[in-house]
Amino acid sequence: MEIATTYTEAELPALLKARDWSAFSFLYENYSGALYSTILHIIPEREKANQVLLETFVYIMLNIQHYSIEKGSLFTWMFSIARKLSLRVIKAEVDGLEQHVLDGDSNGYGLYKALQQLTPESRHIFELVYYKGYSYQEVADRHKQTAQAVKQQLSKALIQLRDILK
Amino acid sequence: MNIQEYILSGIVESYVLGIADENDRGEFEQLCTQYPELVLARNKFEQSLEASALQHAVHPPEHLKASILASLQQPTPIASPKVITMQNGNMQARKTNWQPYLAAASVIVLLVCGYLIYQLRSTNSQLLNENQDLQARYKSTDSILNKIIDEQKVIRDSNITVVNMVGTQAAPRSSANIYWDSTSTNVFLVVKNMPKLPNEQQYQLWALIDGKPKDLGVFDASDDKVILKMNNTQKADAFAITIEQKGGNKSPTLEKMQSMGKTNL
């Protein structure tokens, strides 16, 4: 699809608030792929991922007035929404069920390539927290550790990740 | 606080990725207002994360954009604009399941509709009955009015002979008026006060012509306040009312004569 106008990330929120569909179209064309990739990492099933992407954009448009530049970039905000809406789906699905093994279906999506470079331990904790939505305490219970220890391990993973993404 | 240590602690990434808990987020946002270098570090990670995400983008199916636009542009959005707090690491499923509410609402709507239709129908039949009742009353009133008008005509007509029937000794209170039109030979009777009779009996009106009675028809005590058209007679010396069996007799039972009046001739 051809995009008539391009916008900067800074001018988008006000236009989206005013329901400027040209701005929305730009937002979608520019970011849907990145968000979709993240969603697929959490939910490999395409049909469900499609639904979450739809919900993500609807959520973005209905809550754009709550976005604030002081708290981070528009992309960070949207990225976070896509992740949380995805986690909500898998949480609803596995509610009450034990889930020990991470499935390998999400290969190639989201931060997959960056995560490949983490140490296996760091990667495991990062995936549990970021892609499965576990709390520190839940991870700690699973690995017979303290929540504080999990938090420290995750911090290490995050620092590694930052350096990988640089 | 050593801000450099803080920046390198992993909190920046944790915050940007949305993993940090409420307390850490609050602290981070607070410190961002004080330390520009923290904001810089945040911006830097955001940019590298965005760049990586854009690099590994997967294009969603083509039809999805139209679906999203349709969802957003329909008059009532599919999602209510309720704010879901996105700050906590663990977001509970808060999606309201509207289906039972919708089902309940439609049942209520159905019941209300049924009740309204029932109401409408019963009101309709009630109105119909009332209308019929009014029509019947109107007809009856109309016929009474016509009778009164006829009565007035009869009374005013100059050819009319009015005979005041007075009670006999057998029935001193009985009274009636005869209006006799000698031109048209019409005879009208107005009951003023005649005692009620047993069911098997009726009053009978006679014209006396040269001493002989002529039957002019029967009537009841209840026919008061209206004008009764009796049989015609060309001649009459007098009129008499007797009590006879129901339907009348060929000849009057004179001992049962109730009232009598002579024409003024």
mmCIF file with all atom_site columns, N, CA and C in Angstrom, chain B residues 144-173:
data_model
loop_
_atom_site.group_PDB
_atom_site.id
_atom_site.type_symbol
_atom_site.label_atom_id
_atom_site.label_alt_id
_atom_site.label_comp_id
_atom_site.label_asym_id
_atom_site.label_entity_id
_atom_site.label_seq_id
_atom_site.pdbx_PDB_ins_code
_atom_site.Cartn_x
_atom_site.Cartn_y
_atom_site.Cartn_z
_atom_site.occupancy
_atom_site.B_iso_or_equiv
_atom_site.pdbx_formal_charge
_atom_site.auth_seq_id
_atom_site.auth_comp_id
_atom_site.auth_asym_id
_atom_site.auth_atom_id
_atom_site.pdbx_PDB_model_num
ATOM 1  N N  . ILE B 1 144 ? -84.593  7.563  20.786 1.00 0.00 ? 144 ILE B N  1
ATOM 2  C CA . ILE B 1 144 ? -85.410  8.270  21.778 1.00 0.00 ? 144 ILE B CA 1
ATOM 3  C C  . ILE B 1 144 ? -85.663  9.703  21.308 1.00 0.00 ? 144 ILE B C  1
ATOM 4  N N  . LEU B 1 145 ? -84.576  10.325 20.805 1.00 0.00 ? 145 LEU B N  1
ATOM 5  C CA . LEU B 1 145 ? -84.701  11.698 20.323 1.00 0.00 ? 145 LEU B CA 1
ATOM 6  C C  . LEU B 1 145 ? -85.723  11.784 19.188 1.00 0.00 ? 145 LEU B C  1
ATOM 7  N N  . ASN B 1 146 ? -85.631  10.809 18.253 1.00 0.00 ? 146 ASN B N  1
ATOM 8  C CA . ASN B 1 146 ? -86.570  10.799 17.125 1.00 0.00 ? 146 ASN B CA 1
ATOM 9  C C  . ASN B 1 146 ? -88.011  10.663 17.612 1.00 0.00 ? 146 ASN B C  1
ATOM 10 N N  . LYS B 1 147 ? -88.177  9.804  18.640 1.00 0.00 ? 147 LYS B N  1
ATOM 11 C CA . LYS B 1 147 ? -89.513  9.618  19.177 1.00 0.00 ? 147 LYS B CA 1
ATOM 12 C C  . LYS B 1 147 ? -90.027  10.913 19.793 1.00 0.00 ? 147 LYS B C  1
ATOM 13 N N  . ILE B 1 148 ? -89.105  11.614 20.489 1.00 0.00 ? 148 ILE B N  1
ATOM 14 C CA . ILE B 1 148 ? -89.509  12.882 21.115 1.00 0.00 ? 148 ILE B CA 1
ATOM 15 C C  . ILE B 1 148 ? -89.905  13.894 20.045 1.00 0.00 ? 148 ILE B C  1
ATOM 16 N N  . ILE B 1 149 ? -89.095  13.899 18.965 1.00 0.00 ? 149 ILE B N  1
ATOM 17 C CA . ILE B 1 149 ? -89.411  14.829 17.871 1.00 0.00 ? 149 ILE B CA 1
ATOM 18 C C  . ILE B 1 149 ? -90.778  14.500 17.274 1.00 0.00 ? 149 ILE B C  1
ATOM 19 N N  . ASP B 1 150 ? -91.017  13.184 17.062 1.00 0.00 ? 150 ASP B N  1
ATOM 20 C CA . ASP B 1 150 ? -92.317  12.758 16.523 1.00 0.00 ? 150 ASP B CA 1
ATOM 21 C C  . ASP B 1 150 ? -93.445  13.207 17.443 1.00 0.00 ? 150 ASP B C  1
ATOM 22 N N  . GLU B 1 151 ? -93.188  13.001 18.742 1.00 0.00 ? 151 GLU B N  1
ATOM 23 C CA . GLU B 1 151 ? -94.177  13.367 19.747 1.00 0.00 ? 151 GLU B CA 1
ATOM 24 C C  . GLU B 1 151 ? -94.529  14.855 19.647 1.00 0.00 ? 151 GLU B C  1
ATOM 25 N N  . GLN B 1 152 ? -93.447  15.638 19.517 1.00 0.00 ? 152 GLN B N  1
ATOM 26 C CA . GLN B 1 152 ? -93.625  17.088 19.406 1.00 0.00 ? 152 GLN B CA 1
ATOM 27 C C  . GLN B 1 152 ? -94.475  17.431 18.196 1.00 0.00 ? 152 GLN B C  1
ATOM 28 N N  . LYS B 1 153 ? -94.179  16.751 17.082 1.00 0.00 ? 153 LYS B N  1
ATOM 29 C CA . LYS B 1 153 ? -94.922  17.003 15.841 1.00 0.00 ? 153 LYS B CA 1
ATOM 30 C C  . LYS B 1 153 ? -96.396  16.691 16.059 1.00 0.00 ? 153 LYS B C  1
ATOM 31 N N  . VAL B 1 154 ? -96.620  15.518 16.643 1.00 0.00 ? 154 VAL B N  1
ATOM 32 C CA . VAL B 1 154 ? -97.993  15.065 16.871 1.00 0.00 ? 154 VAL B CA 1
ATOM 33 C C  . VAL B 1 154 ? -98.749  16.089 17.726 1.00 0.00 ? 154 VAL B C  1
ATOM 34 N N  . ILE B 1 155 ? -98.048  16.523 18.783 1.00 0.00 ? 155 ILE B N  1
ATOM 35 C CA . ILE B 1 155 ? -98.712  17.426 19.716 1.00 0.00 ? 155 ILE B CA 1
ATOM 36 C C  . ILE B 1 155 ? -99.016  18.775 19.067 1.00 0.00 ? 155 ILE B C  1
ATOM 37 N N  . ARG B 1 156 ? -98.093  19.225 18.208 1.00 0.00 ? 156 ARG B N  1
ATOM 38 C CA . ARG B 1 156 ? -98.272  20.540 17.600 1.00 0.00 ? 156 ARG B CA 1
ATOM 39 C C  . ARG B 1 156 ? -99.277  20.547 16.440 1.00 0.00 ? 156 ARG B C  1
ATOM 40 N N  . ASP B 1 157 ? -99.423  19.358 15.836 1.00 0.00 ? 157 ASP B N  1
ATOM 41 C CA . ASP B 1 157 ? -100.262 19.301 14.631 1.00 0.00 ? 157 ASP B CA 1
ATOM 42 C C  . ASP B 1 157 ? -101.691 19.769 14.957 1.00 0.00 ? 157 ASP B C  1
ATOM 43 N N  . SER B 1 158 ? -102.185 20.700 14.160 1.00 0.00 ? 158 SER B N  1
ATOM 44 C CA . SER B 1 158 ? -103.489 21.301 14.462 1.00 0.00 ? 158 SER B CA 1
ATOM 45 C C  . SER B 1 158 ? -104.662 20.341 14.259 1.00 0.00 ? 158 SER B C  1
ATOM 46 N N  . ASN B 1 159 ? -104.434 19.309 13.438 1.00 0.00 ? 159 ASN B N  1
ATOM 47 C CA . ASN B 1 159 ? -105.509 18.349 13.191 1.00 0.00 ? 159 ASN B CA 1
ATOM 48 C C  . ASN B 1 159 ? -105.680 17.344 14.322 1.00 0.00 ? 159 ASN B C  1
ATOM 49 N N  . ILE B 1 160 ? -104.765 17.406 15.276 1.00 0.00 ? 160 ILE B N  1
ATOM 50 C CA . ILE B 1 160 ? -104.731 16.385 16.320 1.00 0.00 ? 160 ILE B CA 1
ATOM 51 C C  . ILE B 1 160 ? -105.801 16.686 17.383 1.00 0.00 ? 160 ILE B C  1
ATOM 52 N N  . THR B 1 161 ? -106.500 15.651 17.735 1.00 0.00 ? 161 THR B N  1
ATOM 53 C CA . THR B 1 161 ? -107.431 15.745 18.856 1.00 0.00 ? 161 THR B CA 1
ATOM 54 C C  . THR B 1 161 ? -106.781 15.078 20.059 1.00 0.00 ? 161 THR B C  1
ATOM 55 N N  . VAL B 1 162 ? -106.645 15.853 21.130 1.00 0.00 ? 162 VAL B N  1
ATOM 56 C CA . VAL B 1 162 ? -106.035 15.285 22.323 1.00 0.00 ? 162 VAL B CA 1
ATOM 57 C C  . VAL B 1 162 ? -107.133 14.793 23.257 1.00 0.00 ? 162 VAL B C  1
ATOM 58 N N  . VAL B 1 163 ? -107.055 13.523 23.610 1.00 0.00 ? 163 VAL B N  1
ATOM 59 C CA . VAL B 1 163 ? -108.056 12.968 24.522 1.00 0.00 ? 163 VAL B CA 1
ATOM 60 C C  . VAL B 1 163 ? -107.364 12.604 25.827 1.00 0.00 ? 163 VAL B C  1
ATOM 61 N N  . ASN B 1 164 ? -107.782 13.245 26.877 1.00 0.00 ? 164 ASN B N  1
ATOM 62 C CA . ASN B 1 164 ? -107.196 12.971 28.180 1.00 0.00 ? 164 ASN B CA 1
ATOM 63 C C  . ASN B 1 164 ? -107.942 11.800 28.818 1.00 0.00 ? 164 ASN B C  1
ATOM 64 N N  . MET B 1 165 ? -107.218 10.686 28.965 1.00 0.00 ? 165 MET B N  1
ATOM 65 C CA . MET B 1 165 ? -107.830 9.497  29.530 1.00 0.00 ? 165 MET B CA 1
ATOM 66 C C  . MET B 1 165 ? -107.752 9.602  31.048 1.00 0.00 ? 165 MET B C  1
ATOM 67 N N  . VAL B 1 166 ? -108.859 9.542  31.709 1.00 0.00 ? 166 VAL B N  1
ATOM 68 C CA . VAL B 1 166 ? -108.838 9.614  33.181 1.00 0.00 ? 166 VAL B CA 1
ATOM 69 C C  . VAL B 1 166 ? -109.199 8.256  33.760 1.00 0.00 ? 166 VAL B C  1
ATOM 70 N N  . GLY B 1 167 ? -108.692 8.011  34.944 1.00 0.00 ? 167 GLY B N  1
ATOM 71 C CA . GLY B 1 167 ? -108.904 6.724  35.569 1.00 0.00 ? 167 GLY B CA 1
ATOM 72 C C  . GLY B 1 167 ? -110.379 6.478  35.915 1.00 0.00 ? 167 GLY B C  1
ATOM 73 N N  . THR B 1 168 ? -110.753 5.235  35.811 1.00 0.00 ? 168 THR B N  1
ATOM 74 C CA . THR B 1 168 ? -112.091 4.839  36.213 1.00 0.00 ? 168 THR B CA 1
ATOM 75 C C  . THR B 1 168 ? -112.084 4.613  37.715 1.00 0.00 ? 168 THR B C  1
ATOM 76 N N  . GLN B 1 169 ? -113.243 4.228  38.253 1.00 0.00 ? 169 GLN B N  1
ATOM 77 C CA . GLN B 1 169 ? -113.305 3.926  39.690 1.00 0.00 ? 169 GLN B CA 1
ATOM 78 C C  . GLN B 1 169 ? -112.404 2.745  40.029 1.00 0.00 ? 169 GLN B C  1
ATOM 79 N N  . ALA B 1 170 ? -112.273 1.791  39.064 1.00 0.00 ? 170 ALA B N  1
ATOM 80 C CA . ALA B 1 170 ? -111.436 0.603  39.309 1.00 0.00 ? 170 ALA B CA 1
ATOM 81 C C  . ALA B 1 170 ? -109.953 0.977  39.384 1.00 0.00 ? 170 ALA B C  1
ATOM 82 N N  . ALA B 1 171 ? -109.587 2.038  38.655 1.00 0.00 ? 171 ALA B N  1
ATOM 83 C CA . ALA B 1 171 ? -108.171 2.430  38.653 1.00 0.00 ? 171 ALA B CA 1
ATOM 84 C C  . ALA B 1 171 ? -108.068 3.942  38.591 1.00 0.00 ? 171 ALA B C  1
ATOM 85 N N  . PRO B 1 172 ? -108.316 4.578  39.732 1.00 0.00 ? 172 PRO B N  1
ATOM 86 C CA . PRO B 1 172 ? -108.436 6.031  39.754 1.00 0.00 ? 172 PRO B CA 1
ATOM 87 C C  . PRO B 1 172 ? -107.158 6.765  39.355 1.00 0.00 ? 172 PRO B C  1
ATOM 88 N N  . ARG B 1 173 ? -106.017 6.107  39.534 1.00 0.00 ? 173 ARG B N  1
ATOM 89 C CA . ARG B 1 173 ? -104.755 6.828  39.241 1.00 0.00 ? 173 ARG B CA 1
ATOM 90 C C  . ARG B 1 173 ? -104.283 6.681  37.810 1.00 0.00 ? 173 ARG B C  1
#
